GROMACS .gro file of C-alpha atoms in nm:
model
  381
    1ALA     CA    1 -14.427  -0.033 -15.591
    2ALA     CA    2 -14.474  -0.413 -15.614
    3GLY     CA    3 -14.562  -0.516 -15.195
    4GLU     CA    4 -14.489  -0.176 -15.024
    5GLN     CA    5 -14.731  -0.024 -14.794
    6TYR     CA    6 -14.652   0.125 -14.480
    7ILE     CA    7 -14.918   0.235 -14.180
    8VAL     CA    8 -14.865   0.564 -14.079
    9LEU     CA    9 -14.927   0.667 -13.689
   10HIS     CA   10 -14.958   0.895 -13.469
   11ALA     CA   11 -14.672   0.694 -13.358
   12GLY     CA   12 -14.418   0.704 -13.013
   13SER     CA   13 -14.118   0.845 -13.017
   14ARG     CA   14 -13.867   0.619 -13.234
   15LEU     CA   15 -13.591   0.622 -13.434
   16GLY     CA   16 -13.595   0.459 -13.741
   17PHE     CA   17 -13.318   0.355 -14.017
   18LYS     CA   18 -13.386   0.211 -14.350
   19GLY     CA   19 -13.264   0.229 -14.739
   20SER     CA   20 -13.338   0.050 -15.070
   21GLU     CA   21 -13.057   0.018 -15.314
   22ASP     CA   22 -13.185  -0.066 -15.656
   23LEU     CA   23 -13.053  -0.415 -15.782
   24GLY     CA   24 -13.203  -0.350 -16.189
   25GLY     CA   25 -13.485  -0.548 -16.351
   26GLY     CA   26 -13.748  -0.431 -16.090
   27TYR     CA   27 -13.605  -0.569 -15.799
   28ARG     CA   28 -13.466  -0.389 -15.551
   29ALA     CA   29 -13.286  -0.493 -15.149
   30ILE     CA   30 -13.475  -0.307 -14.818
   31PHE     CA   31 -13.443  -0.271 -14.459
   32GLN     CA   32 -13.634  -0.143 -14.175
   33LEU     CA   33 -13.507  -0.069 -13.838
   34GLU     CA   34 -13.716   0.078 -13.561
   35SER     CA   35 -13.593   0.169 -13.221
   36ARG     CA   36 -13.802   0.258 -12.943
   37ILE     CA   37 -13.758   0.583 -12.776
   38GLU     CA   38 -13.964   0.699 -12.488
   39LEU     CA   39 -13.907   1.104 -12.504
   40ASP     CA   40 -13.943   1.188 -12.074
   41THR     CA   41 -13.679   0.866 -12.013
   42GLY     CA   42 -13.511   0.846 -12.336
   43LYS     CA   43 -13.567   0.481 -12.221
   44GLN     CA   44 -13.632   0.139 -12.446
   45SER     CA   45 -13.876  -0.008 -12.221
   46VAL     CA   46 -14.199   0.109 -12.054
   47GLY     CA   47 -14.476   0.022 -11.837
   48ASN     CA   48 -14.863   0.151 -11.865
   49LEU     CA   49 -14.993   0.543 -11.788
   50SER     CA   50 -15.137   0.468 -11.455
   51THR     CA   51 -15.019   0.253 -11.174
   52ASN     CA   52 -15.328   0.083 -11.052
   53GLN     CA   53 -15.395  -0.234 -10.978
   54GLY     CA   54 -15.605  -0.444 -11.241
   55ALA     CA   55 -15.821  -0.692 -11.108
   56GLY     CA   56 -15.889  -0.895 -11.364
   57LEU     CA   57 -15.642  -1.108 -11.325
   58THR     CA   58 -15.648  -1.205 -10.969
   59ARG     CA   59 -16.057  -1.325 -11.033
   60GLY     CA   60 -16.140  -1.549 -10.806
   61MET     CA   61 -15.815  -1.558 -10.603
   62GLU     CA   62 -15.912  -1.427 -10.300
   63ALA     CA   63 -15.901  -1.751 -10.073
   64LEU     CA   64 -15.499  -1.749 -10.147
   65GLY     CA   65 -15.512  -1.366  -9.921
   66PRO     CA   66 -15.182  -1.225  -9.780
   67LEU     CA   67 -14.985  -1.380 -10.129
   68LEU     CA   68 -15.217  -1.199 -10.327
   69PRO     CA   69 -15.004  -0.847 -10.369
   70THR     CA   70 -14.740  -1.088 -10.440
   71ILE     CA   71 -14.905  -1.202 -10.725
   72ALA     CA   72 -15.040  -0.919 -10.826
   73GLY     CA   73 -14.751  -0.778 -10.888
   74VAL     CA   74 -14.578  -1.086 -11.063
   75LEU     CA   75 -14.931  -1.057 -11.298
   76GLN     CA   76 -14.805  -0.690 -11.367
   77PRO     CA   77 -14.515  -0.682 -11.396
   78ASN     CA   78 -14.277  -0.316 -11.488
   79PRO     CA   79 -14.245  -0.243 -11.768
   80ASN     CA   80 -14.482  -0.468 -11.945
   81VAL     CA   81 -14.333  -0.303 -12.323
   82ASN     CA   82 -14.007  -0.411 -12.437
   83SER     CA   83 -13.858  -0.572 -12.093
   84ASN     CA   84 -13.574  -0.718 -12.250
   85ASN     CA   85 -13.428  -0.413 -12.437
   86ALA     CA   86 -13.420  -0.498 -12.721
   87LEU     CA   87 -13.256  -0.182 -12.929
   88PHE     CA   88 -13.493  -0.235 -13.232
   89ASP     CA   89 -13.835  -0.342 -13.065
   90ARG     CA   90 -14.081  -0.175 -13.312
   91THR     CA   91 -13.975  -0.300 -13.699
   92SER     CA   92 -13.676  -0.524 -13.795
   93MET     CA   93 -13.688  -0.621 -14.108
   94VAL     CA   94 -13.472  -0.692 -14.422
   95GLY     CA   95 -13.642  -0.817 -14.745
   96LEU     CA   96 -13.653  -0.819 -15.102
   97VAL     CA   97 -13.861  -0.591 -15.333
   98THR     CA   98 -13.966  -0.836 -15.714
   99PRO     CA   99 -14.209  -0.701 -15.991
  100TYR     CA  100 -14.375  -1.008 -15.795
  101GLY     CA  101 -14.427  -0.906 -15.459
  102ALA     CA  102 -14.225  -0.836 -15.090
  103ILE     CA  103 -14.064  -1.112 -14.957
  104LEU     CA  104 -13.981  -0.987 -14.582
  105ALA     CA  105 -13.841  -1.145 -14.337
  106GLY     CA  106 -13.773  -1.027 -13.915
  107ARG     CA  107 -13.967  -0.853 -13.712
  108GLN     CA  108 -14.285  -0.656 -13.882
  109TYR     CA  109 -14.632  -0.528 -13.822
  110THR     CA  110 -14.878  -0.820 -13.806
  111PRO     CA  111 -15.105  -0.859 -14.119
  112ALA     CA  112 -15.490  -0.846 -13.945
  113TYR     CA  113 -15.340  -0.555 -13.760
  114GLU     CA  114 -15.212  -0.375 -14.051
  115ALA     CA  115 -15.615  -0.426 -14.121
  116PHE     CA  116 -15.680  -0.280 -13.787
  117ALA     CA  117 -15.465  -0.002 -13.891
  118ALA     CA  118 -15.665   0.142 -14.201
  119ALA     CA  119 -16.024   0.155 -13.976
  120GLU     CA  120 -15.836   0.360 -13.716
  121THR     CA  121 -15.973   0.717 -13.653
  122PHE     CA  122 -15.672   0.843 -13.413
  123GLU     CA  123 -15.354   0.633 -13.607
  124LEU     CA  124 -15.334   0.393 -13.329
  125GLY     CA  125 -15.126   0.658 -13.121
  126MET     CA  126 -15.374   0.966 -12.993
  127ALA     CA  127 -15.634   0.944 -12.740
  128GLY     CA  128 -15.907   0.837 -12.893
  129ASN     CA  129 -15.733   0.511 -13.041
  130TRP     CA  130 -15.931   0.241 -13.070
  131GLY     CA  131 -15.727  -0.022 -12.909
  132ASN     CA  132 -15.725   0.165 -12.574
  133ILE     CA  133 -16.103  -0.117 -12.516
  134THR     CA  134 -16.012  -0.433 -12.707
  135GLY     CA  135 -15.896  -0.699 -12.539
  136GLY     CA  136 -15.927  -0.869 -12.203
  137LEU     CA  137 -15.936  -0.676 -11.851
  138GLY     CA  138 -15.539  -0.820 -11.807
  139GLY     CA  139 -15.507  -0.504 -11.999
  140LEU     CA  140 -15.165  -0.564 -12.197
  141LEU     CA  141 -15.108  -0.872 -12.060
  142THR     CA  142 -15.426  -1.001 -12.276
  143THR     CA  143 -15.387  -0.808 -12.568
  144GLY     CA  144 -15.660  -0.825 -12.863
  145SER     CA  145 -15.441  -0.838 -13.164
  146ALA     CA  146 -15.050  -0.910 -13.237
  147ILE     CA  147 -14.927  -0.596 -13.320
  148ARG     CA  148 -14.592  -0.735 -13.454
  149SER     CA  149 -14.431  -1.068 -13.523
  150ASP     CA  150 -14.107  -1.215 -13.451
  151LYS     CA  151 -13.926  -1.462 -13.645
  152SER     CA  152 -14.148  -1.396 -13.949
  153ILE     CA  153 -14.102  -1.413 -14.288
  154GLN     CA  154 -14.418  -1.263 -14.571
  155TYR     CA  155 -14.463  -1.210 -14.924
  156ARG     CA  156 -14.691  -0.917 -15.011
  157PHE     CA  157 -14.799  -0.802 -15.316
  158VAL     CA  158 -14.982  -0.458 -15.449
  159LYS     CA  159 -15.167  -0.451 -15.802
  160ASP     CA  160 -15.383  -0.171 -15.981
  161GLY     CA  161 -15.543  -0.119 -15.585
  162ILE     CA  162 -15.569  -0.469 -15.475
  163GLY     CA  163 -15.299  -0.617 -15.225
  164GLY     CA  164 -15.186  -0.873 -14.981
  165ALA     CA  165 -14.996  -1.012 -14.773
  166LEU     CA  166 -14.901  -1.382 -14.637
  167MET     CA  167 -14.715  -1.411 -14.279
  168TYR     CA  168 -14.537  -1.732 -14.162
  169GLY     CA  169 -14.343  -1.690 -13.810
  170PHE     CA  170 -14.096  -1.993 -13.661
  171LYS     CA  171 -14.058  -2.115 -13.265
  172ASN     CA  172 -14.057  -1.821 -13.091
  173SER     CA  173 -14.252  -1.565 -13.310
  174GLY     CA  174 -14.553  -1.409 -13.240
  175TYR     CA  175 -14.595  -1.045 -13.055
  176VAL     CA  176 -14.441  -1.145 -12.745
  177GLY     CA  177 -14.179  -1.417 -12.898
  178LEU     CA  178 -14.317  -1.695 -12.737
  179ASP     CA  179 -14.605  -1.845 -12.999
  180ASP     CA  180 -14.496  -2.188 -13.127
  181ARG     CA  181 -14.608  -2.131 -13.460
  182PHE     CA  182 -14.808  -1.733 -13.608
  183MET     CA  183 -14.943  -1.726 -13.913
  184GLY     CA  184 -15.154  -1.432 -14.118
  185ALA     CA  185 -15.287  -1.279 -14.414
  186ASN     CA  186 -15.482  -1.006 -14.521
  187VAL     CA  187 -15.700  -0.853 -14.835
  188THR     CA  188 -15.625  -0.449 -14.917
  189TYR     CA  189 -15.815  -0.259 -15.112
  190LYS     CA  190 -15.664   0.155 -15.185
  191LYS     CA  191 -15.850   0.313 -15.471
  192ASN     CA  192 -16.114   0.538 -15.558
  193GLY     CA  193 -16.103   0.704 -15.204
  194TRP     CA  194 -16.063   0.362 -15.026
  195ASP     CA  195 -15.865   0.224 -14.823
  196LEU     CA  196 -16.020  -0.133 -14.686
  197ALA     CA  197 -15.913  -0.464 -14.555
  198ILE     CA  198 -15.948  -0.789 -14.408
  199GLY     CA  199 -15.679  -0.941 -14.204
  200TYR     CA  200 -15.668  -1.225 -14.004
  201ASN     CA  201 -15.375  -1.346 -13.737
  202ARG     CA  202 -15.343  -1.699 -13.558
  203GLY     CA  203 -15.055  -1.833 -13.290
  204THR     CA  204 -15.006  -2.107 -13.153
  205ASP     CA  205 -14.908  -2.159 -12.791
  206GLN     CA  206 -14.578  -2.367 -12.624
  207SER     CA  207 -14.781  -2.650 -12.687
  208ASN     CA  208 -14.887  -2.554 -13.015
  209GLN     CA  209 -15.278  -2.547 -12.823
  210THR     CA  210 -15.449  -2.236 -13.078
  211GLY     CA  211 -15.382  -1.935 -12.919
  212LEU     CA  212 -15.455  -1.563 -12.993
  213ILE     CA  213 -15.638  -1.497 -13.307
  214THR     CA  214 -15.768  -1.203 -13.454
  215ARG     CA  215 -16.051  -1.190 -13.767
  216VAL     CA  216 -16.050  -0.782 -13.818
  217ILE     CA  217 -16.239  -0.628 -14.131
  218GLY     CA  218 -16.244  -0.175 -14.188
  219GLY     CA  219 -16.136   0.074 -14.337
  220SER     CA  220 -16.249   0.382 -14.485
  221TYR     CA  221 -16.350   0.608 -14.753
  222THR     CA  222 -16.231   0.970 -14.833
  223THR     CA  223 -16.468   1.231 -14.995
  224GLY     CA  224 -16.433   1.585 -15.025
  225ASP     CA  225 -16.322   1.753 -14.666
  226PHE     CA  226 -16.450   1.393 -14.532
  227LYS     CA  227 -16.325   1.055 -14.454
  228PHE     CA  228 -16.517   0.809 -14.248
  229PHE     CA  229 -16.368   0.493 -14.116
  230ALA     CA  230 -16.546   0.147 -13.970
  231GLY     CA  231 -16.410  -0.096 -13.815
  232TYR     CA  232 -16.469  -0.451 -13.626
  233GLN     CA  233 -16.280  -0.709 -13.464
  234ASN     CA  234 -16.316  -1.059 -13.327
  235ASN     CA  235 -16.095  -1.193 -13.051
  236ARG     CA  236 -16.122  -1.493 -12.921
  237ASN     CA  237 -15.783  -1.664 -12.719
  238SER     CA  238 -15.840  -1.965 -12.433
  239HIS     CA  239 -15.393  -2.064 -12.473
  240SER     CA  240 -15.261  -1.765 -12.434
  241VAL     CA  241 -14.870  -1.795 -12.460
  242LEU     CA  242 -14.815  -1.567 -12.094
  243ILE     CA  243 -14.987  -1.831 -11.883
  244PRO     CA  244 -14.709  -2.130 -11.865
  245VAL     CA  245 -14.515  -1.794 -11.760
  246PHE     CA  246 -14.646  -1.681 -11.474
  247ILE     CA  247 -14.697  -2.073 -11.381
  248SER     CA  248 -14.346  -2.042 -11.344
  249SER     CA  249 -14.262  -1.718 -11.224
  250TRP     CA  250 -14.546  -1.936 -10.897
  251ASP     CA  251 -14.328  -2.215 -10.963
  252ALA     CA  252 -14.020  -2.001 -10.845
  253GLN     CA  253 -14.103  -1.707 -10.634
  254ILE     CA  254 -14.415  -1.793 -10.436
  255ALA     CA  255 -14.381  -2.206 -10.399
  256PRO     CA  256 -14.044  -2.227 -10.181
  257GLY     CA  257 -14.188  -2.045  -9.933
  258LEU     CA  258 -14.500  -2.148  -9.921
  259VAL     CA  259 -14.350  -2.540  -9.882
  260ALA     CA  260 -14.111  -2.439  -9.663
  261GLN     CA  261 -14.353  -2.241  -9.399
  262ARG     CA  262 -14.710  -2.486  -9.470
  263GLY     CA  263 -14.677  -2.797  -9.634
  264ALA     CA  264 -14.637  -2.917  -9.979
  265ALA     CA  265 -15.017  -3.035  -9.966
  266VAL     CA  266 -15.147  -2.682  -9.865
  267ALA     CA  267 -14.897  -2.500 -10.136
  268GLY     CA  268 -14.999  -2.791 -10.367
  269ALA     CA  269 -15.369  -2.719 -10.342
  270LEU     CA  270 -15.286  -2.270 -10.294
  271ARG     CA  271 -15.124  -2.345 -10.687
  272ASN     CA  272 -15.409  -2.548 -10.813
  273VAL     CA  273 -15.664  -2.227 -10.693
  274PHE     CA  274 -15.379  -1.924 -10.881
  275VAL     CA  275 -15.365  -2.235 -11.201
  276THR     CA  276 -15.741  -2.259 -11.205
  277ASN     CA  277 -15.792  -1.902 -11.223
  278LEU     CA  278 -15.552  -1.797 -11.378
  279ILE     CA  279 -15.672  -1.992 -11.713
  280LYS     CA  280 -16.041  -1.855 -11.619
  281ASN     CA  281 -15.917  -1.478 -11.611
  282PHE     CA  282 -15.668  -1.472 -11.937
  283ASP     CA  283 -15.955  -1.644 -12.099
  284LEU     CA  284 -16.062  -1.404 -12.406
  285ASN     CA  285 -16.390  -1.364 -12.617
  286VAL     CA  286 -16.449  -1.072 -12.690
  287GLU     CA  287 -16.579  -0.862 -13.034
  288SER     CA  288 -16.547  -0.532 -13.086
  289ALA     CA  289 -16.635  -0.192 -13.330
  290SER     CA  290 -16.556   0.168 -13.414
  291ILE     CA  291 -16.702   0.390 -13.632
  292GLY     CA  292 -16.534   0.782 -13.671
  293MET     CA  293 -16.478   1.097 -13.856
  294HIS     CA  294 -16.210   1.346 -14.014
  295TYR     CA  295 -16.325   1.693 -14.161
  296LYS     CA  296 -16.061   1.908 -14.301
  297VAL     CA  297 -16.085   2.224 -14.161
  298GLY     CA  298 -15.824   2.455 -14.345
  299ALA     CA  299 -15.461   2.370 -14.232
  300GLY     CA  300 -15.636   2.109 -13.949
  301ARG     CA  301 -15.887   1.812 -13.965
  302ILE     CA  302 -16.100   1.770 -13.678
  303MET     CA  303 -16.131   1.441 -13.604
  304SER     CA  304 -16.428   1.245 -13.346
  305SER     CA  305 -16.491   0.834 -13.308
  306ILE     CA  306 -16.761   0.608 -13.112
  307SER     CA  307 -16.567   0.279 -13.053
  308PHE     CA  308 -16.727  -0.092 -12.835
  309GLN     CA  309 -16.631  -0.360 -12.646
  310ASN     CA  310 -16.877  -0.629 -12.635
  311ASP     CA  311 -16.707  -0.861 -12.335
  312ARG     CA  312 -16.868  -1.267 -12.453
  313ASN     CA  313 -16.759  -1.421 -12.100
  314PRO     CA  314 -16.976  -1.447 -11.818
  315THR     CA  315 -16.799  -1.099 -11.660
  316ASN     CA  316 -16.978  -0.892 -11.908
  317SER     CA  317 -16.740  -0.630 -11.909
  318ASP     CA  318 -16.837  -0.416 -12.170
  319VAL     CA  319 -16.668  -0.033 -12.314
  320ALA     CA  320 -16.712   0.205 -12.496
  321GLN     CA  321 -16.481   0.513 -12.539
  322TYR     CA  322 -16.649   0.811 -12.677
  323ALA     CA  323 -16.337   1.066 -12.857
  324ILE     CA  324 -16.258   1.411 -13.039
  325GLY     CA  325 -15.985   1.547 -13.155
  326TYR     CA  326 -15.789   1.869 -13.360
  327ASP     CA  327 -15.419   1.829 -13.559
  328HIS     CA  328 -15.308   2.101 -13.714
  329PHE     CA  329 -15.021   2.074 -13.985
  330LEU     CA  330 -14.753   2.347 -13.971
  331SER     CA  331 -14.549   2.178 -14.218
  332LYS     CA  332 -14.602   1.881 -14.417
  333ARG     CA  333 -14.405   1.718 -14.208
  334THR     CA  334 -14.514   1.913 -13.829
  335ASP     CA  335 -14.823   1.921 -13.660
  336LEU     CA  336 -14.986   1.995 -13.339
  337TYR     CA  337 -15.239   1.748 -13.209
  338VAL     CA  338 -15.502   1.766 -12.909
  339ALA     CA  339 -15.715   1.443 -12.813
  340ALA     CA  340 -15.988   1.410 -12.526
  341ALA     CA  341 -16.128   1.085 -12.526
  342LEU     CA  342 -16.365   0.915 -12.263
  343ILE     CA  343 -16.449   0.510 -12.172
  344LYS     CA  344 -16.737   0.408 -11.968
  345ASN     CA  345 -16.657   0.060 -11.866
  346HIS     CA  346 -16.945  -0.165 -11.693
  347ASN     CA  347 -16.924  -0.466 -11.467
  348ARG     CA  348 -16.548  -0.568 -11.412
  349ALA     CA  349 -16.371  -0.307 -11.680
  350GLN     CA  350 -16.119  -0.175 -11.585
  351TYR     CA  351 -15.941  -0.003 -11.907
  352ALA     CA  352 -15.764   0.289 -11.898
  353VAL     CA  353 -15.686   0.572 -12.186
  354GLY     CA  354 -15.366   0.529 -12.352
  355VAL     CA  355 -15.141   0.672 -12.615
  356ALA     CA  356 -14.891   0.553 -12.861
  357SER     CA  357 -14.569   0.405 -12.683
  358ALA     CA  358 -14.767   0.310 -12.306
  359ALA     CA  359 -15.130   0.162 -12.258
  360GLY     CA  360 -15.351   0.309 -12.023
  361GLY     CA  361 -15.335   0.022 -11.759
  362PHE     CA  362 -15.645   0.039 -11.553
  363THR     CA  363 -15.873   0.288 -11.292
  364GLY     CA  364 -15.888   0.230 -10.986
  365ALA     CA  365 -16.127   0.002 -10.950
  366PRO     CA  366 -16.365  -0.202 -11.136
  367GLY     CA  367 -16.660  -0.011 -11.366
  368GLU     CA  368 -16.472   0.318 -11.244
  369ASP     CA  369 -16.517   0.493 -11.574
  370SER     CA  370 -16.202   0.677 -11.742
  371LYS     CA  371 -16.103   1.036 -11.884
  372ALA     CA  372 -15.771   1.221 -12.066
  373LEU     CA  373 -15.691   1.522 -12.290
  374GLN     CA  374 -15.415   1.483 -12.487
  375PHE     CA  375 -15.167   1.738 -12.660
  376GLY     CA  376 -14.880   1.692 -12.846
  377MET     CA  377 -14.613   1.775 -13.164
  378ARG     CA  378 -14.505   1.578 -13.370
  379HIS     CA  379 -14.236   1.550 -13.628
  380LYS     CA  380 -14.171   1.314 -13.894
  381PHE     CA  381 -13.795   1.315 -14.080
   0.00000   0.00000   0.00000
């Protein structure tokens, strides 16, 4: 039907509700609500898989000495996904499908992220996920793409294999609900074995300065028992919406004690060290690429991919990921899977293997490699 496209993921556990009512004349009202469920705890929020400290966001702050452990804690919150325990922190959307496209409103996947998903061999959720290595040295806090956007309205269309989307987010939109404005667009082609997409996202910070920009192109081609994937993504963010949040945390949690112990002048100088380096460390300027394939074997498929990210900042903290996996379908709804991934970090990079519901976090030290073996069962209903 016009306007309907969905991402199929090796998804994290969730409880969802969706509905549709035929209004006649080619019009339908729809809604979709998805609630995060961490299957091991039943919670709706989660932190990194590893408890290691990321060094990327405290780089250059050595002069702060004994304050660094406190600062590191402030800059690495736990949980860091759905920290406000929203009931429906995944998709929360209502819409109208018409013969001329669909109008959707709420919290939704962003256009650039949908293009990213089209090129992802491990379907965004398994250990070989390309998203493990996209973003900055601050891990999930310096993400390379806004996955969803709050308070957004979207127009979508699909006709003869060609589709597209336009999204606009109002104040307090974007992935963490802090963008002053958010916008995105994509164009897709799904026909004759091809599944291709070009996507663009742009957010602005609380002062309406250009924030996270994501440009992505990629997709897949299916022929016989093979499915080939390829994608390229470019990310830039000089004004993260999280910088004012952490500066406010300094002023509320650290500054009062510093002023009392060392005086206003020293406290002000130390605050300047913190702010100057925080802005520098949150700066994101990376480009990444991934290639991969699926090969059908009986009731299953073999998956493999190679992904790279080039850090264009002075740290030159490049990273590469190699992954292989197998997915066995017991039925149309149930499959068993296993995946292995190796991340090779360079210089100050600390990327760690993650999964659908939680980022990997950080390796024990900059430049240290990460590897993981994942297995599980998925049931869709």
